[in-house]
Structure formats: C-alpha cells, structure tokens
Amino acid sequence: MNRSNTEFLLTPQAMGRVDAAAARSGIDSYGLMRRAGEAVAASALRHFPQALRFVVLCGPGNNGGDGYVAAAALARSGAQVALFSLVNVALLKGDAARAEADCDLPVAPLDRYDPKPGDVVIDGLFGAGLARDIHDGAKAIVDAVGKAGLPVLAIDLPSGIDGATAAVRGAAFKARHTVTFMTRKPGHLLLPGRLHCGEVEVFDIGIPWRIVEREAEGLWVNGPGIWAGYERAVSATDHKYRRGHLTVFSGPETATGAARLTAAAGLKAGAGLVTLASPASALSINAGQLTAVMLTRLDTAQELSSWLEDSRRSTFVLGPGFGDLDRALRFALMLGEAGRRLVLDADGISAFKDKAGQLSAAFSGGEPRLVVTPHEGEFARLFPDIASEEGLGKVEKAIAAARAIGGIVVYKGADTVIAAPDGRAAIEEEAPPSLATAGSGDVLAGIIGARIANDMPAFEAACAGVHLHGQAASRAGQGMTAEDLVAHVRPD
C-alpha cells in the first residue's frame, strides 16, 4: 500500500488514543486545543464574512474547549460574538476549563439562545465522540437553528452525529462547513452523517504523523493508494491467459442480460479472456449478443467439474441474473472446494440465506478467495445476526461479516464499505447517485472479477473495483444506463 497517497480515517476511539499518545510524548494538549480553536475561527471568518454575529455553542468536553478558543479568537478579530454553554462552566475540567477561563467573554446558558437573522452558529456542543442520543435541551437548540435556517459551522462533526457510525443520535445540526483535525472520521463519510457535514476541512494541529499512523486501525478512504503496487505489470510478452481468465455464469433464456453486463465489464476492466458459461436454453440468445466475450455451454455440476480441469480458469463471477438458487449454492461450493476465486453477487448471495457458514467452510484456508457484494437487503439475508445487532455501524458490520465468511465483503450503497477478515476496511466516497440504476451492480461484479483474474489480492481488487466503478459512472454522467456504464469502464 502507498501510505503517502492513502487517506487514513480515525474512529473517535482511535483519535482519543492519538490525543493521549501525543500528551505522553510531551506535546502540550492545551496548545493543540488552541490551534484547533483558532483554525475554527479562521474558517468562520473565511466562509462567513457577512455574519452579523457569531454564536458559539459550547459543550462540556474538549469540543466545547475548542469553541471557547474560537470565540476568543473571533472577538480579537473584531467580530461580534455571543457565547452559550450547555453546562455550568464551573463544572468544566482540564483544557476545556482553561479555555473558558482564558476567554474574556460572558457565557449564557444554552437555553437562553434566541436565533436571529444574521447569526452564524459555531457548533461546539458534542463533536465526534457522541455515542448516545442528545438530550431534550440540545435537541431544542438544534431544531430552533434548523427552523431559523441559520448557517452552521461544526467543530469536528455536527452535534448529534455519531462519529463512528454516522447515525443521527436523536437530532443533529446540518452544517454548511465542518472543521475537523488530523484526519476525517467515519461519520464524515458514512450516511446519514455525511449529509449533515457540508464541506469538510481537515486541519493539522501539529500531532506528529507517526503517532496518527501508529494508532490507526486499518481504515481508509477508498482510493488508488490502497492497491498501488498490486497492479499487474504490462509486458510485451503478455497473452490473454497471462492477464487472467474470468468465467461468468449466465442465467436462463429470460434473464441473460445481467451476466452479459458482468462479462463485458470484466473484459473492459482488464481480464485477458472472459467466458460466459451459459445454460443450453440460453446459448442462442447469448451467442447473438456476444463478440469478444467467449461462450460455452454449462448446465450441470458435472460440466462445471469438467470446466475446472483447466487450471487457467481461476476466477469466477456467480449470481447476476442466475435464477436457480439451489444450483447457485452447489456451484459456489464446488468453486470453493476446487480452490478457485469467486465474486458472489445477487442470486448467488440469496442462495446462501442463513448459510454463511457453508461459504466460510468452502473457501477456508490461505488468503481470501471469496468476495461477496451485498446491498443492504442481501446483507440482511446472508448475515441476519450481524445486520440486526444494535449499535454497530456499517464499517463494523462489514468487518464482522468478512470475518464470518473468511472473505471480502463489499457492503454496497451510496457509502460502500469494503472489509477484509483481518479488520481492514475502506469507505468509498466518490460513487455518484447515477449508480442507482438497474444493472450497475452487475457491472461492479465484473470489474472486481477482472482485478482478481489479474492476480490482485481480493481486498485490493474489491477496493479497486468499487473505485473504478464510481469513476466510470462519473464519466458516463447523468441519465446513465448500465450499458453506458460498461462503455466507460477503464482498467485504471
């Protein structure tokens, strides 16, 4: 992995460890708070020069401390500032108490705030560490600010958003801008939190990067740095089999289109050879639609066994439009037991409803050879216990599912999460809304399959596939169909 080109994400718990490690190293924690608060003030002045009044709302912790520093800095700049606290300032402790003492401004109780036109609200109530519903007093302020339509600048994360899961904890500000420190948090990328953040600025407050890296938990923003160095080198001696053979299973005569989309995407994404394995009933239909994609008849387990006699047929996609769930289950288990690599999608996932253990057993041993690509409904069918567990966010659920099957989970959505059984995970943030169209998931399966066929490890291949899928959709633009999406797939 190219760490210099990969953006870490820190959970609130990991950020807490970073802060503690920085303090142990001798870095002045109050100095860090001052830099954070002053960065917030600078952002407020830059984005809202028209503000008649900056209203700074402070909570009981360090997020509130940042707010007191920001309020003092804004007042020094000549801005009009009003300061409100969620708690009695006499109860503040540590750096937050020091920041309040150093802020020579009157502090009123939070419930005294009456939103007025021209106010810009600086939200320093809770920040990224919130893990419970906000109480009624804070909720009333969130509602009042929202009804007044006032712009909000959030410190670290809009109050009411869980920094780990991005869940709304009772109510949450909708910020126009958010200033966070050192790295973004999962709540900035996952939904619905992402929709509350507005533009997110990351400010380096001076914690050495070695400390950040040491406390990071293998969570990244999905991007090329994750798979850098794993791409197959292009050579003048290449031939199609060296670039990998991808086999895609077709559905019956009434449902062949999904697999053809997958196969075409696999070819465009860089597989050297793609074969569509078609039932006899669909051969003529598929033959009339294929050119560069090869075609073979494959109906039975015996025919699949014969197909597997050629070891070059190493990588498979099973599920798009497949239809027959019993046969899908049997084929998937055969591929696992034969040591092959598989992208399991759509009907292939549904075939294993409440049977994830069978997948795990068939694909056990060695490096992960299985990638499953469920959307939310399919995830709940394959992993019902994980899906229903309260308190888990999308990242935690995806990692738990990956561990359950010993493979890679691509938990799809507008905030797709890619997770590995060793705990690594990435969140995709560049998938445009146009991907919400029939067949786009079939295309994704083909892209991931091509990357695996190129001998890229499964986690890196899934990350690459998800990112390239989003990039192709961005090139295709609005009004895109799945066929348009395939036309815009590129291998890099």
Coordinates of N, CA, C and O in Angstrom, one line a residue, residues 264-403:
A264 N -19.0 -8.2 -20.0 CA -18.4 -7.1 -20.8 C -17.6 -6.2 -19.9 O -16.5 -5.7 -20.3
A265 N -18.1 -5.9 -18.7 CA -17.3 -5.1 -17.7 C -16.0 -5.8 -17.4 O -15.0 -5.1 -17.3
G266 N -16.0 -7.1 -17.2 CA -14.8 -7.8 -16.9 C -13.7 -7.6 -18.0 O -12.5 -7.4 -17.7
L267 N -14.2 -7.7 -19.2 CA -13.3 -7.6 -20.3 C -12.7 -6.2 -20.4 O -11.5 -5.9 -20.6
K268 N -13.6 -5.2 -20.2 CA -13.2 -3.8 -20.3 C -12.2 -3.4 -19.1 O -11.4 -2.6 -19.3
A269 N -12.4 -4.1 -18.0 CA -11.6 -3.8 -16.8 C -10.2 -4.5 -16.8 O -9.5 -4.3 -15.9
G270 N -10.0 -5.3 -17.8 CA -8.6 -5.8 -18.0 C -8.4 -7.3 -17.9 O -7.2 -7.7 -18.0
A271 N -9.5 -8.1 -17.8 CA -9.3 -9.5 -17.9 C -8.8 -9.9 -19.3 O -9.3 -9.3 -20.3
G272 N -7.9 -10.8 -19.4 CA -7.4 -11.2 -20.7 C -8.4 -12.0 -21.6 O -8.4 -11.9 -22.8
L273 N -9.2 -12.8 -20.9 CA -10.2 -13.6 -21.5 C -11.4 -13.7 -20.6 O -11.3 -14.0 -19.4
V274 N -12.6 -13.6 -21.2 CA -13.8 -13.7 -20.4 C -14.7 -14.7 -21.1 O -15.0 -14.6 -22.4
T275 N -15.2 -15.7 -20.4 CA -16.1 -16.7 -21.0 C -17.5 -16.6 -20.2 O -17.5 -16.5 -19.0
L276 N -18.5 -16.6 -21.0 CA -19.9 -16.6 -20.4 C -20.3 -18.1 -20.4 O -20.4 -18.7 -21.5
A277 N -20.5 -18.6 -19.2 CA -20.9 -20.0 -19.1 C -22.5 -20.0 -19.1 O -23.1 -19.6 -18.1
S278 N -23.0 -20.5 -20.2 CA -24.5 -20.4 -20.4 C -25.2 -21.7 -20.3 O -24.7 -22.7 -20.9
P279 N -26.4 -21.8 -19.8 CA -27.2 -23.0 -19.9 C -27.6 -23.1 -21.4 O -27.6 -22.2 -22.2
A280 N -27.9 -24.4 -21.7 CA -28.2 -24.7 -23.1 C -29.4 -23.9 -23.7 O -29.4 -23.4 -24.8
S281 N -30.3 -23.6 -22.8 CA -31.5 -22.9 -23.2 C -31.3 -21.5 -23.6 O -32.1 -20.9 -24.3
A282 N -30.1 -20.9 -23.1 CA -29.8 -19.5 -23.4 C -28.7 -19.3 -24.4 O -28.3 -18.2 -24.7
L283 N -28.1 -20.4 -24.9 CA -27.0 -20.3 -25.8 C -27.2 -19.5 -27.0 O -26.4 -18.6 -27.3
S284 N -28.3 -19.7 -27.7 CA -28.6 -18.9 -28.9 C -28.8 -17.4 -28.6 O -28.3 -16.6 -29.4
I285 N -29.4 -17.1 -27.5 CA -29.7 -15.7 -27.1 C -28.3 -15.1 -26.8 O -28.0 -14.0 -27.3
N286 N -27.5 -15.7 -26.0 CA -26.2 -15.1 -25.7 C -25.3 -15.0 -26.9 O -24.6 -14.0 -27.1
A287 N -25.3 -16.1 -27.8 CA -24.5 -16.0 -29.0 C -24.8 -14.9 -29.9 O -23.9 -14.3 -30.5
G288 N -26.0 -14.5 -29.9 CA -26.4 -13.4 -30.8 C -26.0 -12.0 -30.2 O -26.1 -11.0 -30.9
Q289 N -25.6 -12.0 -28.9 CA -25.3 -10.7 -28.3 C -23.8 -10.5 -28.0 O -23.4 -9.5 -27.6
L290 N -23.0 -11.6 -28.2 CA -21.6 -11.5 -27.8 C -20.6 -11.4 -29.0 O -20.9 -12.0 -30.1
T291 N -19.5 -10.8 -28.7 CA -18.4 -10.7 -29.8 C -17.1 -11.1 -29.1 O -16.7 -12.3 -29.2
A292 N -16.5 -10.2 -28.4 CA -15.2 -10.5 -27.8 C -15.3 -11.5 -26.6 O -14.4 -12.2 -26.3
V293 N -16.5 -11.5 -25.9 CA -16.7 -12.5 -24.8 C -16.9 -13.8 -25.4 O -17.7 -14.0 -26.3
M294 N -16.2 -14.8 -24.9 CA -16.4 -16.2 -25.3 C -17.7 -16.8 -24.7 O -18.2 -16.3 -23.8
L295 N -18.1 -18.0 -25.3 CA -19.3 -18.6 -24.8 C -19.1 -20.1 -24.7 O -18.5 -20.7 -25.6
T296 N -19.6 -20.7 -23.7 CA -19.6 -22.1 -23.5 C -20.9 -22.6 -22.9 O -21.5 -21.8 -22.1
R297 N -21.2 -23.8 -23.2 CA -22.4 -24.4 -22.5 C -22.0 -25.0 -21.2 O -21.0 -25.7 -21.1
L298 N -22.8 -24.7 -20.2 CA -22.5 -25.2 -18.8 C -23.8 -25.2 -18.1 O -24.3 -24.2 -17.6
D299 N -24.4 -26.4 -17.9 CA -25.7 -26.6 -17.2 C -25.5 -27.3 -15.9 O -26.2 -27.0 -14.9
T300 N -24.7 -28.3 -15.8 CA -24.7 -29.2 -14.7 C -23.4 -29.2 -13.9 O -22.4 -28.6 -14.3
A301 N -23.5 -29.8 -12.7 CA -22.3 -29.8 -11.8 C -21.2 -30.6 -12.5 O -20.0 -30.3 -12.4
Q302 N -21.5 -31.7 -13.3 CA -20.5 -32.4 -14.0 C -19.8 -31.6 -15.0 O -18.6 -31.7 -15.2
E303 N -20.6 -30.8 -15.7 CA -20.0 -29.9 -16.7 C -19.1 -28.8 -16.1 O -18.0 -28.5 -16.6
L304 N -19.5 -28.3 -14.9 CA -18.6 -27.4 -14.2 C -17.3 -28.1 -13.7 O -16.2 -27.6 -13.9
S305 N -17.5 -29.4 -13.3 CA -16.3 -30.1 -12.9 C -15.3 -30.3 -14.1 O -14.1 -30.1 -13.9
S306 N -15.9 -30.5 -15.2 CA -15.0 -30.6 -16.4 C -14.3 -29.3 -16.8 O -13.2 -29.3 -17.1
W307 N -15.1 -28.2 -16.6 CA -14.6 -26.9 -16.9 C -13.4 -26.6 -16.0 O -12.4 -25.9 -16.4
L308 N -13.5 -27.1 -14.7 CA -12.4 -26.8 -13.8 C -11.2 -27.6 -14.0 O -10.2 -27.4 -13.3
E309 N -11.2 -28.5 -14.9 CA -10.0 -29.3 -15.2 C -8.8 -28.5 -15.7 O -7.7 -28.8 -15.6
D310 N -9.2 -27.4 -16.3 CA -8.2 -26.4 -16.8 C -7.9 -25.4 -15.7 O -8.7 -24.6 -15.4
S311 N -6.7 -25.5 -15.2 CA -6.3 -24.7 -14.0 C -6.3 -23.2 -14.4 O -6.2 -22.3 -13.4
R312 N -6.2 -22.9 -15.6 CA -6.1 -21.4 -16.0 C -7.5 -20.8 -15.8 O -7.5 -19.5 -15.7
R313 N -8.5 -21.5 -15.6 CA -9.9 -21.0 -15.3 C -10.0 -20.8 -13.8 O -10.5 -21.6 -13.1
S314 N -9.4 -19.7 -13.4 CA -9.1 -19.5 -12.0 C -10.2 -18.6 -11.3 O -10.3 -18.7 -10.0
T315 N -10.9 -17.8 -12.0 CA -11.7 -16.7 -11.4 C -13.1 -16.7 -12.0 O -13.3 -16.8 -13.2
F316 N -14.1 -16.6 -11.1 CA -15.5 -16.7 -11.5 C -16.3 -15.6 -10.9 O -16.0 -15.1 -9.8
V317 N -17.4 -15.3 -11.6 CA -18.5 -14.4 -11.0 C -19.8 -15.2 -11.1 O -20.1 -15.7 -12.2
L318 N -20.5 -15.3 -10.0 CA -21.7 -16.1 -10.0 C -22.8 -15.3 -9.3 O -22.6 -14.8 -8.2
G319 N -23.9 -15.2 -10.0 CA -25.1 -14.6 -9.3 C -25.9 -13.7 -10.2 O -27.1 -13.7 -10.1
P320 N -25.3 -12.8 -11.0 CA -26.1 -11.8 -11.7 C -27.1 -12.6 -12.6 O -26.7 -13.3 -13.6
G321 N -28.4 -12.4 -12.4 CA -29.5 -13.0 -13.2 C -29.5 -14.5 -13.2 O -30.1 -15.1 -14.0
F322 N -28.8 -15.2 -12.2 CA -28.7 -16.6 -12.3 C -30.0 -17.4 -12.1 O -30.2 -18.4 -12.8
G323 N -30.7 -17.0 -11.2 CA -32.1 -17.5 -11.0 C -32.2 -18.8 -10.1 O -32.9 -18.7 -9.1
D324 N -31.5 -19.8 -10.5 CA -31.6 -21.1 -9.8 C -30.8 -21.1 -8.5 O -29.6 -21.3 -8.6
L325 N -31.4 -20.9 -7.4 CA -30.7 -20.7 -6.1 C -30.0 -22.0 -5.7 O -28.9 -22.0 -5.1
D326 N -30.7 -23.1 -5.9 CA -30.1 -24.4 -5.4 C -28.8 -24.7 -6.3 O -27.8 -25.1 -5.7
R327 N -28.9 -24.4 -7.6 CA -27.7 -24.7 -8.4 C -26.6 -23.7 -8.1 O -25.4 -24.0 -8.1
A328 N -27.0 -22.4 -7.8 CA -26.0 -21.4 -7.4 C -25.2 -21.8 -6.2 O -24.0 -21.7 -6.1
L329 N -26.0 -22.3 -5.2 CA -25.3 -22.8 -4.0 C -24.3 -23.9 -4.3 O -23.2 -23.9 -3.8
R330 N -24.8 -24.9 -5.1 CA -23.9 -26.0 -5.4 C -22.7 -25.6 -6.2 O -21.6 -26.0 -5.9
F331 N -22.9 -24.7 -7.2 CA -21.7 -24.3 -8.0 C -20.7 -23.5 -7.1 O -19.5 -23.7 -7.2
A332 N -21.2 -22.6 -6.2 CA -20.3 -21.8 -5.4 C -19.5 -22.7 -4.5 O -18.3 -22.5 -4.4
L333 N -20.1 -23.7 -3.9 CA -19.4 -24.6 -3.0 C -18.3 -25.4 -3.8 O -17.2 -25.6 -3.3
M334 N -18.7 -25.8 -5.0 CA -17.7 -26.5 -5.9 C -16.5 -25.7 -6.2 O -15.4 -26.1 -6.1
L335 N -16.8 -24.4 -6.5 CA -15.7 -23.5 -6.8 C -14.8 -23.3 -5.6 O -13.5 -23.3 -5.7
G336 N -15.4 -23.1 -4.4 CA -14.6 -23.0 -3.2 C -13.7 -24.2 -2.9 O -12.5 -24.1 -2.6
E337 N -14.3 -25.4 -3.0 CA -13.6 -26.6 -2.7 C -12.6 -26.9 -3.8 O -11.6 -27.6 -3.5
A338 N -12.7 -26.4 -5.0 CA -11.7 -26.6 -6.0 C -10.6 -25.5 -5.9 O -9.7 -25.5 -6.8
G339 N -10.6 -24.7 -4.9 CA -9.6 -23.7 -4.7 C -9.7 -22.5 -5.7 O -8.7 -21.7 -5.8
R340 N -10.8 -22.3 -6.3 CA -10.9 -21.2 -7.2 C -11.3 -19.9 -6.5 O -11.7 -19.9 -5.3
R341 N -11.3 -18.8 -7.2 CA -11.6 -17.4 -6.7 C -13.0 -17.0 -7.2 O -13.2 -17.2 -8.4
L342 N -13.8 -16.5 -6.3 CA -15.2 -16.2 -6.7 C -15.6 -14.8 -6.2 O -15.4 -14.5 -5.1
V343 N -16.3 -14.1 -7.1 CA -17.1 -13.0 -6.8 C -18.6 -13.4 -6.7 O -19.1 -13.9 -7.8
L344 N -19.2 -13.4 -5.6 CA -20.6 -13.8 -5.4 C -21.5 -12.6 -5.3 O -21.3 -11.8 -4.4
D345 N -22.5 -12.6 -6.2 CA -23.3 -11.4 -6.2 C -24.8 -11.8 -6.4 O -25.1 -13.0 -6.7
A346 N -25.7 -10.9 -6.1 CA -27.1 -11.1 -6.5 C -27.7 -12.4 -6.0 O -27.7 -12.8 -4.9
D347 N -28.2 -13.2 -7.0 CA -28.8 -14.5 -6.7 C -27.8 -15.5 -6.0 O -28.2 -16.4 -5.3
G348 N -26.5 -15.3 -6.3 CA -25.5 -16.1 -5.6 C -25.5 -15.9 -4.1 O -25.3 -16.8 -3.3
I349 N -25.7 -14.6 -3.7 CA -25.8 -14.3 -2.3 C -27.1 -14.8 -1.7 O -27.1 -15.4 -0.6
S350 N -28.2 -14.6 -2.4 CA -29.5 -15.1 -1.9 C -29.5 -16.6 -1.7 O -30.2 -17.1 -0.9
A351 N -28.7 -17.3 -2.5 CA -28.7 -18.8 -2.4 C -28.2 -19.2 -1.0 O -28.4 -20.3 -0.6
F352 N -27.4 -18.3 -0.4 CA -26.8 -18.7 0.9 C -27.5 -18.0 2.1 O -26.9 -17.8 3.1
K353 N -28.8 -17.7 1.9 CA -29.6 -17.1 3.0 C -29.4 -18.0 4.2 O -29.7 -19.2 4.2
D354 N -29.0 -17.4 5.3 CA -28.8 -18.1 6.6 C -27.8 -19.3 6.5 O -27.7 -20.1 7.4
K355 N -26.9 -19.3 5.5 CA -25.9 -20.3 5.3 C -24.5 -19.8 5.1 O -23.7 -20.4 4.4
A356 N -24.2 -18.7 5.7 CA -22.9 -18.1 5.5 C -21.8 -19.1 6.0 O -20.7 -19.1 5.5
G357 N -22.1 -20.0 6.9 CA -21.1 -20.9 7.4 C -20.7 -21.9 6.3 O -19.5 -22.3 6.3
Q358 N -21.5 -22.2 5.4 CA -21.1 -23.1 4.3 C -20.1 -22.4 3.4 O -19.2 -23.0 2.9
L359 N -20.4 -21.1 3.2 CA -19.4 -20.3 2.4 C -18.0 -20.3 3.0 O -17.0 -20.5 2.4
S360 N -18.0 -20.0 4.3 CA -16.8 -20.0 5.1 C -16.0 -21.3 5.0 O -14.8 -21.3 4.8
A361 N -16.7 -22.4 5.1 CA -16.1 -23.7 5.1 C -15.5 -24.0 3.7 O -14.4 -24.5 3.6
A362 N -16.2 -23.7 2.7 CA -15.8 -24.0 1.3 C -14.6 -23.1 0.9 O -13.8 -23.6 0.1
F363 N -14.5 -21.9 1.4 CA -13.4 -21.0 1.0 C -12.4 -20.8 2.1 O -11.6 -19.8 2.0
S364 N -12.3 -21.7 3.0 CA -11.4 -21.5 4.1 C -9.9 -21.8 3.7 O -9.7 -22.5 2.7
G365 N -9.0 -21.3 4.5 CA -7.6 -21.6 4.2 C -6.9 -20.6 3.3 O -7.5 -20.3 2.2
G366 N -5.7 -20.2 3.7 CA -5.0 -19.3 2.8 C -5.5 -17.9 2.8 O -6.4 -17.4 3.6
E367 N -5.1 -17.2 1.7 CA -5.5 -15.8 1.5 C -7.0 -15.8 1.1 O -7.4 -16.8 0.4
P368 N -7.7 -14.8 1.3 CA -9.2 -14.7 0.9 C -9.3 -14.9 -0.6 O -8.6 -14.3 -1.4
R369 N -10.3 -15.8 -0.9 CA -10.5 -16.1 -2.3 C -12.0 -15.8 -2.7 O -12.4 -16.0 -3.8
L370 N -12.7 -15.3 -1.7 CA -14.1 -15.0 -1.9 C -14.4 -13.5 -1.7 O -14.0 -12.9 -0.7
V371 N -15.2 -12.9 -2.6 CA -15.7 -11.6 -2.5 C -17.2 -11.6 -2.6 O -17.7 -12.2 -3.6
V372 N -17.9 -11.2 -1.6 CA -19.4 -11.1 -1.7 C -19.8 -9.6 -1.8 O -19.2 -8.7 -1.1
T373 N -20.8 -9.3 -2.6 CA -21.1 -7.9 -2.9 C -22.6 -7.6 -2.6 O -23.4 -7.2 -3.5
P374 N -23.0 -7.7 -1.3 CA -24.4 -7.5 -1.0 C -24.8 -6.0 -0.9 O -24.1 -5.2 -0.4
H375 N -26.0 -5.7 -1.3 CA -26.7 -4.4 -0.9 C -27.3 -4.7 0.4 O -27.2 -5.8 1.0
E376 N -28.0 -3.7 1.0 CA -28.5 -3.9 2.4 C -29.4 -5.1 2.6 O -29.3 -5.8 3.5
G377 N -30.4 -5.3 1.6 CA -31.3 -6.4 1.8 C -30.6 -7.7 1.7 O -30.9 -8.6 2.5
E378 N -29.6 -7.9 0.8 CA -28.9 -9.1 0.6 C -28.0 -9.3 1.9 O -27.8 -10.5 2.3
F379 N -27.4 -8.2 2.4 CA -26.6 -8.4 3.6 C -27.4 -9.0 4.7 O -27.0 -9.8 5.4
A380 N -28.7 -8.5 4.9 CA -29.5 -9.0 6.0 C -29.9 -10.4 5.8 O -30.0 -11.2 6.8
R381 N -30.0 -10.9 4.5 CA -30.3 -12.3 4.3 C -29.1 -13.2 4.6 O -29.3 -14.3 5.1
L382 N -27.9 -12.7 4.2 CA -26.7 -13.5 4.4 C -26.2 -13.5 5.8 O -25.7 -14.5 6.3
F383 N -26.3 -12.3 6.4 CA -25.8 -12.2 7.8 C -26.9 -11.6 8.7 O -26.8 -10.5 9.2
P384 N -27.9 -12.3 9.0 CA -29.1 -11.8 9.7 C -28.7 -11.4 11.1 O -29.2 -10.3 11.6
D385 N -27.8 -12.1 11.8 CA -27.5 -11.8 13.2 C -26.7 -10.5 13.2 O -26.9 -9.6 14.1
I386 N -25.7 -10.3 12.3 CA -24.9 -9.1 12.3 C -25.8 -7.9 11.9 O -25.6 -6.8 12.5
A387 N -26.6 -8.1 10.9 CA -27.4 -7.0 10.4 C -28.4 -6.4 11.5 O -28.6 -5.2 11.5
S388 N -28.8 -7.3 12.4 CA -29.8 -6.9 13.4 C -29.1 -6.4 14.7 O -29.8 -6.0 15.6
E389 N -27.8 -6.5 14.8 CA -27.2 -6.2 16.0 C -27.1 -4.6 16.2 O -26.6 -3.9 15.4
E390 N -27.8 -4.2 17.3 CA -27.8 -2.7 17.5 C -26.5 -2.2 17.9 O -25.7 -2.8 18.6
G391 N -26.3 -0.9 17.6 CA -25.1 -0.3 18.0 C -23.9 -0.4 17.0 O -22.9 0.3 17.1
L392 N -24.0 -1.3 16.0 CA -22.9 -1.5 15.1 C -23.2 -0.6 13.9 O -24.3 -0.5 13.3
G393 N -22.1 0.1 13.4 CA -22.2 0.9 12.2 C -21.9 0.1 11.0 O -21.6 -1.1 11.1
K394 N -21.9 0.7 9.8 CA -21.7 -0.1 8.6 C -20.3 -0.7 8.5 O -20.2 -1.8 8.0
V395 N -19.3 0.1 9.0 CA -18.0 -0.5 8.9 C -17.9 -1.7 9.8 O -17.3 -2.7 9.4
E396 N -18.4 -1.6 11.1 CA -18.3 -2.7 12.0 C -19.0 -3.9 11.5 O -18.6 -5.0 11.6
K397 N -20.2 -3.7 10.9 CA -21.0 -4.8 10.3 C -20.2 -5.5 9.2 O -20.2 -6.7 9.1
A398 N -19.6 -4.7 8.3 CA -18.9 -5.2 7.2 C -17.7 -6.1 7.6 O -17.5 -7.2 7.1
I399 N -17.0 -5.6 8.6 CA -15.8 -6.3 9.2 C -16.3 -7.6 9.8 O -15.7 -8.7 9.6
A400 N -17.3 -7.5 10.6 CA -17.9 -8.7 11.3 C -18.3 -9.8 10.2 O -18.0 -11.0 10.4
A401 N -18.9 -9.3 9.2 CA -19.4 -10.2 8.1 C -18.2 -10.9 7.4 O -18.2 -12.1 7.1
A402 N -17.1 -10.0 7.1 CA -15.9 -10.6 6.5 C -15.3 -11.6 7.3 O -14.8 -12.7 6.8
R403 N -15.3 -11.4 8.6 CA -14.7 -12.4 9.5 C -15.5 -13.7 9.5 O -15.0 -14.8 9.6

